[in-house]
Coordinates of C-alpha atoms in Angstrom, one line a residue:
X1 CA 41.4 -18.9 124.5
X2 CA 42.3 -16.2 122.0
X3 CA 45.2 -14.4 120.3
X4 CA 47.6 -17.2 120.9
X5 CA 50.6 -18.3 118.9
X6 CA 51.5 -22.0 118.8
X7 CA 54.6 -23.0 116.9
X8 CA 56.2 -26.5 116.6
X9 CA 59.5 -25.4 115.1
X10 CA 60.0 -28.7 113.4
X11 CA 58.2 -30.8 116.1
X12 CA 56.8 -34.2 114.8
X13 CA 53.7 -36.0 116.1
X14 CA 52.6 -32.8 117.9
X15 CA 49.2 -31.2 118.1
X16 CA 48.7 -27.5 118.4
X17 CA 45.3 -27.4 120.2
X18 CA 43.6 -30.6 121.6
X19 CA 40.1 -30.3 122.9
X20 CA 37.9 -33.2 124.2
X21 CA 34.7 -31.3 123.4
X22 CA 32.3 -29.3 125.4
X23 CA 32.1 -25.6 124.6
X24 CA 35.8 -24.9 124.1
X25 CA 36.5 -22.0 121.7
X26 CA 39.9 -21.0 120.4
X27 CA 39.7 -17.7 118.6
X28 CA 42.2 -15.6 116.5
X29 CA 45.1 -18.1 117.0
X30 CA 48.1 -18.7 114.7
X31 CA 49.3 -22.3 114.7
X32 CA 52.3 -23.3 112.6
X33 CA 54.8 -26.1 112.2
X34 CA 53.0 -29.0 114.1
X35 CA 51.8 -32.3 112.8
X36 CA 48.2 -31.5 113.5
X37 CA 47.0 -28.0 113.9
X38 CA 44.0 -28.8 116.1
X39 CA 42.0 -31.7 117.3
X40 CA 38.4 -30.7 118.1
X41 CA 36.0 -33.1 119.6
X42 CA 32.2 -32.5 119.4
X43 CA 31.2 -29.0 120.4
X44 CA 34.7 -27.4 120.3
X45 CA 35.3 -24.5 117.9
X46 CA 38.3 -23.0 116.1
X47 CA 37.4 -19.5 115.1
X48 CA 39.1 -16.8 112.9
X49 CA 42.4 -18.6 113.1
X50 CA 45.3 -19.5 110.8
X51 CA 46.8 -23.0 110.6
X52 CA 49.9 -23.6 108.5
X53 CA 52.7 -26.0 107.9
X54 CA 51.1 -29.1 109.3
X55 CA 52.0 -32.7 108.5
X56 CA 48.9 -33.6 106.7
X57 CA 45.5 -32.5 108.0
X58 CA 45.1 -29.0 109.5
X59 CA 42.1 -29.8 111.8
X60 CA 40.7 -33.2 112.8
X61 CA 37.9 -34.4 115.0
X62 CA 34.2 -33.8 115.2
X63 CA 34.2 -30.1 116.2
X64 CA 33.6 -26.9 114.2
X65 CA 36.0 -24.7 112.2
X66 CA 34.7 -21.2 111.3
X67 CA 36.2 -18.4 109.3
X68 CA 39.8 -19.7 109.2
X69 CA 42.7 -19.8 106.8
X70 CA 44.4 -23.2 106.5
X71 CA 47.3 -24.4 104.4
X72 CA 46.2 -28.1 104.4
X73 CA 42.8 -29.8 104.2
X74 CA 40.4 -30.0 107.1
X75 CA 39.1 -33.5 108.0
X76 CA 35.8 -34.4 106.5
X77 CA 34.4 -35.1 109.9
X78 CA 34.8 -31.4 110.9
X79 CA 31.8 -29.1 110.6
X80 CA 32.8 -26.1 108.5
X81 CA 30.9 -22.9 109.2
X82 CA 31.3 -19.5 107.6
X83 CA 34.2 -19.9 105.2
X84 CA 37.4 -21.9 105.5
X85 CA 40.0 -20.6 103.0
X86 CA 42.7 -23.0 101.9
X87 CA 45.9 -21.2 100.9
X88 CA 48.9 -19.2 101.9
X89 CA 48.1 -16.6 104.6
X90 CA 51.1 -14.5 103.4
X91 CA 53.1 -14.1 106.5
X92 CA 55.6 -11.1 106.5
X93 CA 58.6 -13.5 106.9
X94 CA 59.4 -17.0 108.0
X95 CA 59.0 -17.2 111.7
X96 CA 57.3 -13.8 111.7
X97 CA 53.5 -14.1 111.8
X98 CA 52.3 -10.6 111.1
X99 CA 50.5 -10.5 107.7
X100 CA 51.1 -8.9 104.3
X101 CA 48.7 -6.2 103.2
X102 CA 47.3 -8.5 100.6
X103 CA 46.7 -11.4 103.0
X104 CA 43.1 -12.7 103.2
X105 CA 43.6 -12.3 107.0
X106 CA 43.5 -8.5 106.4
X107 CA 40.2 -7.3 107.9
X108 CA 40.0 -4.4 105.5
X109 CA 39.8 -6.6 102.4
X110 CA 38.1 -9.9 103.6
X111 CA 34.5 -8.7 104.2
X112 CA 33.5 -10.4 100.9
X113 CA 34.9 -13.7 102.2
X114 CA 33.6 -13.7 105.8
X115 CA 30.6 -11.5 105.6
X116 CA 32.3 -8.7 107.5
X117 CA 35.9 -7.5 107.9
X118 CA 37.7 -9.8 110.4
X119 CA 41.3 -10.1 111.6
X120 CA 42.2 -13.7 111.0
X121 CA 45.0 -15.1 113.2
X122 CA 46.8 -13.7 116.2
X123 CA 48.7 -10.9 114.4
X124 CA 47.8 -7.8 112.4
X125 CA 48.8 -6.6 108.9
X126 CA 52.3 -5.2 109.2
X127 CA 54.2 -5.4 105.8
X128 CA 54.0 -5.4 102.1
X129 CA 56.4 -6.7 99.4
X130 CA 56.3 -8.8 96.3
X131 CA 53.5 -9.0 93.7
X132 CA 50.2 -8.2 95.3
X133 CA 47.7 -11.1 94.9
X134 CA 44.5 -9.1 95.2
X135 CA 43.0 -5.7 95.9
X136 CA 44.5 -4.5 99.2
X137 CA 43.9 -1.6 101.6
X138 CA 45.3 -0.3 104.9
X139 CA 43.8 2.7 106.8
X140 CA 45.9 2.9 110.0
X141 CA 48.9 1.6 111.7
X142 CA 52.4 1.0 110.5
X143 CA 53.3 -0.9 107.3
X144 CA 56.9 -2.0 106.6
X145 CA 58.0 -2.3 103.0
X146 CA 60.6 -5.0 103.0
X147 CA 61.3 -5.2 99.3
X148 CA 59.9 -4.3 95.9
X149 CA 56.2 -4.1 95.7
X150 CA 54.3 -4.6 92.4
X151 CA 50.7 -3.6 92.0
X152 CA 49.9 -5.7 88.9
X153 CA 47.5 -4.7 86.2
X154 CA 43.9 -5.1 87.4
X155 CA 44.8 -4.9 91.1
X156 CA 44.2 -1.8 93.3
X157 CA 46.2 -0.8 96.4
X158 CA 44.9 1.9 98.8
X159 CA 46.8 3.4 101.7
X160 CA 44.6 5.7 103.7
X161 CA 44.1 8.0 106.7
X162 CA 46.9 7.7 109.2
X163 CA 48.8 4.8 107.7
X164 CA 52.6 5.1 108.3
X165 CA 54.7 3.4 105.6
X166 CA 58.3 2.6 106.5
X167 CA 60.5 1.6 103.6
X168 CA 63.5 -0.7 104.2
X169 CA 66.9 0.5 103.0
X170 CA 67.5 -2.8 101.3
X171 CA 65.4 -4.9 98.8
X172 CA 64.6 -8.4 100.0
X173 CA 63.3 -9.1 96.5
X174 CA 66.5 -8.0 94.8
X175 CA 64.4 -7.2 91.7
X176 CA 63.2 -4.3 89.6
X177 CA 65.3 -1.6 87.9
X178 CA 67.5 -1.2 91.0
X179 CA 68.0 -4.5 92.9
X180 CA 69.6 -2.7 95.9
X181 CA 66.7 -0.3 96.5
X182 CA 63.0 -0.8 97.1
X183 CA 60.6 0.5 94.5
X184 CA 56.8 0.5 94.4
X185 CA 55.9 -0.4 90.8
X186 CA 52.4 0.4 89.8
X187 CA 50.9 -1.4 86.8
X188 CA 47.4 -1.3 88.2
X189 CA 46.0 1.4 90.6
X190 CA 47.6 3.0 93.7
X191 CA 45.7 5.4 95.9
X192 CA 47.4 7.2 98.8
X193 CA 44.9 9.4 100.6
X194 CA 45.1 10.9 104.1
X195 CA 41.5 12.0 104.0
X196 CA 40.3 15.3 105.5
X197 CA 42.4 15.3 108.6
X198 CA 45.2 12.8 108.4
X199 CA 48.4 12.4 106.3
X200 CA 49.8 9.1 104.9
X201 CA 53.5 9.2 105.5
X202 CA 55.9 7.1 103.3
X203 CA 59.5 7.3 104.4
X204 CA 62.7 5.4 104.6
X205 CA 63.5 3.6 107.9
X206 CA 66.9 5.3 107.9
X207 CA 65.7 8.8 106.8
X208 CA 68.5 8.9 104.2
X209 CA 68.0 10.8 101.0
X210 CA 67.7 8.4 98.0
X211 CA 67.6 5.2 100.1
X212 CA 64.6 3.9 98.2
X213 CA 63.6 4.3 94.6
X214 CA 60.1 5.7 94.8
X215 CA 56.8 5.1 93.2
X216 CA 57.4 3.9 89.6
X217 CA 54.5 4.1 87.1
X218 CA 54.2 1.5 84.3
X219 CA 51.8 1.2 81.3
X220 CA 48.1 1.8 82.2
X221 CA 48.9 2.7 85.8
X222 CA 46.7 5.0 87.8
X223 CA 48.1 7.0 90.7
X224 CA 45.9 9.2 93.0
X225 CA 47.6 10.9 96.0
X226 CA 46.0 13.3 98.3
X227 CA 47.4 14.5 101.7
X228 CA 50.3 12.2 101.4
X229 CA 54.0 12.8 102.2
X230 CA 56.7 10.9 100.4
X231 CA 60.3 11.3 101.8
X232 CA 63.8 10.0 101.3
X233 CA 63.2 8.5 97.8
X234 CA 65.4 8.7 94.7
X235 CA 62.3 10.0 92.8
X236 CA 59.1 10.4 94.8
X237 CA 57.1 9.7 91.6
X238 CA 58.6 8.6 88.3
X239 CA 57.5 6.9 85.1
X240 CA 59.0 3.5 84.1
X241 CA 61.9 3.9 81.7
X242 CA 60.3 1.3 79.4
X243 CA 57.2 3.5 78.9
X244 CA 54.3 4.8 80.9
X245 CA 50.7 5.4 80.0
X246 CA 49.2 6.7 83.2
X247 CA 46.6 8.9 84.9
X248 CA 48.3 10.8 87.7
X249 CA 46.5 13.1 90.2
X250 CA 48.5 14.6 93.0
X251 CA 46.8 16.9 95.5
X252 CA 48.0 18.5 98.7
X253 CA 51.0 16.3 98.8
X254 CA 54.5 16.9 100.2
X255 CA 57.7 15.5 98.5
X256 CA 60.8 16.0 100.7
X257 CA 64.4 14.9 101.0
X258 CA 64.5 13.2 97.6
X259 CA 67.7 12.6 95.6
X260 CA 66.8 13.5 92.0
X261 CA 63.3 14.9 91.7
X262 CA 59.9 15.0 93.4
X263 CA 58.1 14.2 90.2
X264 CA 60.1 13.0 87.2
X265 CA 58.2 12.2 84.0
X266 CA 59.7 11.5 80.6
X267 CA 57.1 9.9 78.3
X268 CA 58.0 7.8 75.2
X269 CA 56.4 8.2 71.8
X270 CA 53.6 5.7 72.5
X271 CA 52.6 7.1 75.9
X272 CA 49.3 8.7 76.9
X273 CA 49.7 10.5 80.1
X274 CA 47.4 12.8 82.1
X275 CA 49.1 14.5 85.1
X276 CA 47.7 17.0 87.5
X277 CA 49.7 18.5 90.4
X278 CA 47.5 20.6 92.7
X279 CA 48.5 22.4 95.9
X280 CA 51.6 20.3 96.5
X281 CA 54.8 21.2 98.4
X282 CA 58.2 20.2 96.9
X283 CA 61.3 20.6 99.0
X284 CA 64.4 20.1 96.8
X285 CA 67.0 19.9 99.6
X286 CA 69.9 19.9 97.1
X287 CA 68.2 17.7 94.4
X288 CA 68.8 18.8 90.8
X289 CA 65.1 19.1 90.1
X290 CA 61.9 19.8 92.0
X291 CA 59.5 18.8 89.2
X292 CA 60.8 17.4 85.9
X293 CA 58.0 17.4 83.3
X294 CA 59.6 16.1 80.1
X295 CA 58.5 14.7 76.8
X296 CA 59.6 12.4 74.0
X297 CA 61.7 14.0 71.2
X298 CA 59.8 11.8 68.7
X299 CA 56.4 12.9 70.0
X300 CA 54.0 11.2 72.3
X301 CA 50.4 10.3 71.5
X302 CA 48.9 12.4 74.3
X303 CA 50.7 13.9 77.2
X304 CA 48.8 16.5 79.3
X305 CA 49.9 18.0 82.6
X306 CA 49.1 20.9 84.8
X307 CA 50.7 22.3 87.9
X308 CA 48.6 24.6 90.0
X309 CA 48.9 26.3 93.4
X310 CA 52.1 24.4 94.4
X311 CA 55.3 25.5 96.1
X312 CA 58.8 24.4 95.1
X313 CA 61.6 25.3 97.5
X314 CA 65.3 24.8 96.9
X315 CA 67.8 24.7 99.8
X316 CA 71.6 24.4 99.6
X317 CA 71.5 23.7 95.9
X318 CA 74.3 23.8 93.4
X319 CA 74.7 25.5 90.0
X320 CA 72.4 24.2 87.2
X321 CA 69.5 23.0 89.4
X322 CA 65.9 23.7 88.3
X323 CA 62.8 24.1 90.4
X324 CA 60.4 23.2 87.6
X325 CA 61.6 22.0 84.2
X326 CA 59.0 21.9 81.5
X327 CA 59.8 20.2 78.2
X328 CA 57.0 20.3 75.6
X329 CA 58.8 18.8 72.6
X330 CA 56.6 16.6 70.5
X331 CA 53.5 16.6 72.8
X332 CA 50.4 15.4 71.2
X333 CA 47.0 17.1 70.8
X334 CA 46.1 19.0 73.9
X335 CA 49.4 18.2 75.4
X336 CA 50.8 21.7 76.1
X337 CA 51.6 22.1 79.8
X338 CA 50.0 24.7 82.1
X339 CA 51.6 26.1 85.2
X340 CA 49.4 28.5 87.2
X341 CA 49.6 30.2 90.6
X342 CA 52.7 28.4 91.8
X343 CA 55.6 29.7 93.9
X344 CA 59.2 28.7 93.3
X345 CA 61.6 30.0 95.8
X346 CA 65.3 29.9 96.9
X347 CA 66.7 27.9 94.1
X348 CA 69.6 30.1 94.8
X349 CA 72.2 28.7 92.4
X350 CA 69.8 27.7 89.6
X351 CA 66.6 28.4 87.7
X352 CA 63.1 28.8 89.1
X353 CA 61.1 27.7 86.0
X354 CA 62.9 26.4 82.9
X355 CA 60.9 25.9 79.7
X356 CA 63.2 23.7 77.6
X357 CA 60.9 23.6 74.6
X358 CA 57.3 23.6 73.5
X359 CA 54.5 26.1 74.1
X360 CA 53.3 25.9 77.6
X361 CA 51.1 28.4 79.4
X362 CA 52.6 30.0 82.5
X363 CA 50.0 32.1 84.4
X364 CA 50.3 33.9 87.7
X365 CA 53.4 32.2 89.0
X366 CA 55.8 33.8 91.5
X367 CA 59.6 33.2 91.6
X368 CA 61.7 34.4 94.5
X369 CA 65.4 34.3 95.2
X370 CA 66.6 32.1 92.3
X371 CA 69.8 32.8 90.3
X372 CA 67.6 33.0 87.1
X373 CA 63.9 33.4 87.6
X374 CA 62.7 31.9 84.3
X375 CA 64.3 30.5 81.2
X376 CA 62.4 30.2 77.9
X377 CA 64.2 28.1 75.3
X378 CA 63.6 25.9 72.2
X379 CA 61.5 26.9 69.2
X380 CA 58.0 27.0 70.6
X381 CA 55.6 29.8 71.5
X382 CA 55.0 29.9 75.2
X383 CA 52.6 32.2 76.9
X384 CA 53.7 33.8 80.1
X385 CA 51.3 36.1 82.1
X386 CA 51.4 37.4 85.7
X387 CA 49.8 39.8 88.1
X388 CA 52.1 42.7 87.2
X389 CA 53.4 43.1 90.8
X390 CA 56.2 41.1 92.4
X391 CA 56.0 38.1 90.1
X392 CA 59.8 37.6 89.9
X393 CA 61.7 38.9 92.9
X394 CA 65.3 39.0 93.9
X395 CA 66.6 37.0 91.0
X396 CA 69.8 38.3 89.5
X397 CA 68.4 37.6 86.0
X398 CA 64.6 37.8 85.9
X399 CA 63.6 36.2 82.6
X400 CA 66.1 34.8 80.1
X401 CA 64.8 34.1 76.6
X402 CA 67.1 32.3 74.2
X403 CA 67.6 30.0 71.2
X404 CA 64.8 30.4 68.6
X405 CA 61.9 30.6 71.0
X406 CA 59.2 33.2 70.1
X407 CA 56.8 33.7 73.0
X408 CA 53.3 34.3 71.8
X409 CA 53.0 36.7 74.8
X410 CA 54.9 37.7 77.9
X411 CA 52.4 40.0 79.6
X412 CA 51.8 41.7 83.0
X413 CA 54.9 40.5 84.7
X414 CA 56.5 42.4 87.6
X415 CA 60.3 41.8 87.8
X416 CA 61.8 43.4 90.8
X417 CA 65.2 43.6 92.4
X418 CA 67.1 41.8 89.6
X419 CA 70.8 42.5 90.3
X420 CA 72.0 42.0 86.6
X421 CA 69.1 42.2 84.2
X422 CA 65.3 42.1 84.4
X423 CA 64.6 40.7 80.9
X424 CA 67.3 39.2 78.6
X425 CA 66.4 38.2 75.1
X426 CA 69.2 36.8 72.9
X427 CA 70.3 34.4 70.2
X428 CA 67.5 34.2 67.6
X429 CA 64.7 34.5 70.1
X430 CA 61.8 36.9 69.4
X431 CA 58.2 37.4 70.7
X432 CA 55.9 40.0 72.2
X433 CA 56.6 41.5 75.6
X434 CA 53.9 43.8 77.1
X435 CA 52.9 45.4 80.4
X436 CA 56.1 44.5 82.1
X437 CA 57.2 46.3 85.3
X438 CA 60.9 46.0 85.7
X439 CA 62.9 47.5 88.6
X440 CA 66.5 46.1 88.6
X441 CA 68.4 46.7 91.8
X442 CA 71.8 45.6 92.7
X443 CA 75.6 46.0 92.7
X444 CA 76.5 44.0 89.6
X445 CA 77.2 46.0 86.5
X446 CA 76.3 46.7 83.8
X447 CA 72.8 46.8 85.4
X448 CA 70.1 46.6 82.8
X449 CA 66.3 46.6 82.8
X450 CA 65.7 45.0 79.4
X451 CA 68.6 43.6 77.3
X452 CA 67.7 42.7 73.7
X453 CA 70.6 41.0 72.0
X454 CA 70.4 39.7 68.5
X455 CA 66.7 39.5 68.5
X456 CA 63.6 40.9 66.6
X457 CA 61.4 41.7 69.6
X458 CA 58.2 43.7 70.1
X459 CA 58.2 45.6 73.5
X460 CA 55.2 47.7 74.4
X461 CA 53.4 49.3 77.3
X462 CA 56.2 48.6 79.8
X463 CA 57.7 50.4 82.8
X464 CA 61.4 50.2 83.5
X465 CA 62.9 51.9 86.6
X466 CA 66.6 52.2 86.9
X467 CA 68.9 54.0 89.3
X468 CA 72.7 54.7 89.2
X469 CA 74.7 54.6 92.4
X470 CA 76.8 57.7 91.4
X471 CA 80.0 55.9 90.3
X472 CA 81.4 54.9 86.9
X473 CA 79.2 51.8 86.5
X474 CA 77.1 51.2 83.4
X475 CA 73.4 51.4 84.0
X476 CA 70.8 51.1 81.2
X477 CA 67.0 51.0 81.1
X478 CA 66.8 49.2 77.8
X479 CA 69.8 48.0 75.9
X480 CA 69.7 46.8 72.2
X481 CA 72.5 45.1 70.3
X482 CA 71.6 43.3 67.1
X483 CA 68.2 42.5 65.7
X484 CA 65.5 44.9 64.6
X485 CA 63.2 45.4 67.6
X486 CA 60.2 47.7 68.1
X487 CA 59.7 49.5 71.4
X488 CA 56.5 51.5 71.9
X489 CA 54.4 53.1 74.6
X490 CA 57.1 52.4 77.2
X491 CA 58.3 54.5 80.1
X492 CA 61.9 54.5 81.5
X493 CA 62.3 56.2 84.8
X494 CA 65.8 57.1 85.8
X495 CA 67.0 58.2 89.3
X496 CA 70.5 58.9 90.7
X497 CA 73.5 59.7 88.5
X498 CA 76.8 58.5 87.4
X499 CA 80.2 60.2 86.7
X500 CA 79.6 60.1 83.0
X501 CA 76.3 60.8 81.2
X502 CA 77.3 58.2 78.5
X503 CA 77.3 55.4 81.2
X504 CA 73.8 56.1 82.5
X505 CA 71.4 55.5 79.6
X506 CA 67.6 55.3 79.3
X507 CA 67.6 53.5 76.0
X508 CA 70.9 52.3 74.5
X509 CA 71.1 51.1 70.9
X510 CA 74.6 49.6 70.5
X511 CA 74.8 47.9 67.1
X512 CA 75.4 50.1 64.0
X513 CA 74.3 47.3 61.7
X514 CA 70.8 47.0 63.0
X515 CA 68.1 49.4 64.1
X516 CA 65.3 49.9 66.6
X517 CA 61.9 51.4 65.9
X518 CA 61.1 53.5 68.9
X519 CA 57.8 55.3 69.2
X520 CA 55.7 57.0 71.8
X521 CA 58.1 56.3 74.6
X522 CA 58.9 58.5 77.7
X523 CA 62.3 58.7 79.3
X524 CA 62.0 60.6 82.6
X525 CA 64.8 61.6 84.9
X526 CA 63.9 62.2 88.5
X527 CA 66.7 64.1 90.2
X528 CA 69.2 62.5 87.8
X529 CA 72.7 63.8 87.0
X530 CA 75.1 62.7 84.3
X531 CA 72.4 60.8 82.3
X532 CA 71.4 60.3 78.7
X533 CA 67.9 59.6 77.5
X534 CA 68.6 57.9 74.2
X535 CA 72.1 56.6 73.2
X536 CA 72.5 55.3 69.6
X537 CA 75.7 54.4 67.8
X538 CA 74.0 54.6 64.3
X539 CA 72.4 52.0 62.1
X540 CA 68.8 52.3 61.1
X541 CA 67.3 53.5 64.3
X542 CA 64.0 55.4 63.9
X543 CA 62.7 57.4 66.8
X544 CA 59.2 59.0 66.7
X545 CA 57.0 60.7 69.2
X546 CA 59.3 60.3 72.2
X547 CA 59.2 62.3 75.4
X548 CA 62.5 62.9 77.2
X549 CA 62.6 64.9 80.4
X550 CA 64.9 65.5 83.4
X551 CA 68.1 64.1 81.9
X552 CA 71.4 65.8 81.1
X553 CA 71.5 64.6 77.5
X554 CA 68.3 64.0 75.5
X555 CA 69.6 61.9 72.7

């Protein structure tokens, strides 16, 4: 006899299995709610079974019990072989005899008990909730998350290969930071790894965006995810509001249909966090953030993160949303973020990459089809470098530099098809901008390649191409108003023509109270009509060594 379920449902003076001896073997049975789980006479064996909720003794007689889990003692006359574990087998629910992932009946974690991994009882592992009692693992099949799961400090949970995790829309624990939604709280270690060929899928049972809270990281947590897909959460991955000191490694993961952010990290002053995001796909689907990589205003001890080779896509988003937000305020030693070789696309009403503060390094990223390609703010010294071709494409505003930020370097960036302005530097911002290729293209006017407003900026070795549609619209290669900037070794190419040469300008200095230092620049008209090479309203402008060719009015 094997794989049998025997339940008494409140029966008294009842016996689950009665054997008069011989060579009877009952294997992988689940017996619950009877007065006596089994009576085994000499020679009979109960093997790899679970006996719970008995009146007094789990098993009596003269037979053999081998590799079982029992909730009550076994008679002293019974021969015990292998191991008989006394304790709660951790059923998924009353009257439901599948097992929790941390049950000792889980064959993936009980090899140390029984000599090899064995399924104990009639039913497999099928759920997880509550505080895990021991290291746990599941490598295939479906796992239902009925309520909050806590991986406590010192405990490891691993979900591997083709495991499919289904999260309930309600929380049977009614605990955590949100009693109405399930969260997976990690205080110990969580690994989600699909291996070389499979994907571990974690999703809501209803497929509704924001219907569970997500993976929440507490102090001293460790999170490793590779080839995993998390869907339908409020935050796919988030740090605990009370503080988080964690090691986070995310590789080849997909975050989809989330409510607020795919990854949302805001460390406190005492946190020490290392976060690496490599080759992941983040689909915003209307969420306000794809990746939110924040920091503590009062400064954290050590907070390092990098994002490399990942793709963030926004769909049907609203104004103010951000593909990747980077806030480097108060980061400790070695804490400056690094974003390299990523693609942010179609955040159509918002910003592709927003540096709110600090001095991150952004290298070789591409931004496509966002309202603003990149925003640099705060008072730090970010470094932005690219490939020089098609780095920021079809964004009405390519790069917007504001506040008191002073980039150490913005170099080798190609900004194409911006319909308003390629590079806008304003407020008290400054910095060095070199080797930029800017080709604005659109129907919103004034249309400007580079707009320096109220800033002391150094622009060198750049190429700006502008064209006029032939009407009365304002088109400018480089516009300056306020500040005392330096422009050198830069070429402005002008095509087309307007109705008034004073509206189509190669370089336009528009503030009489300030000046620009212009040296070794070339302004070249190609079939242009009604155009001006240099337009200056006065001030302290100094122009040396310039070349102006093919325009109606030189300067």
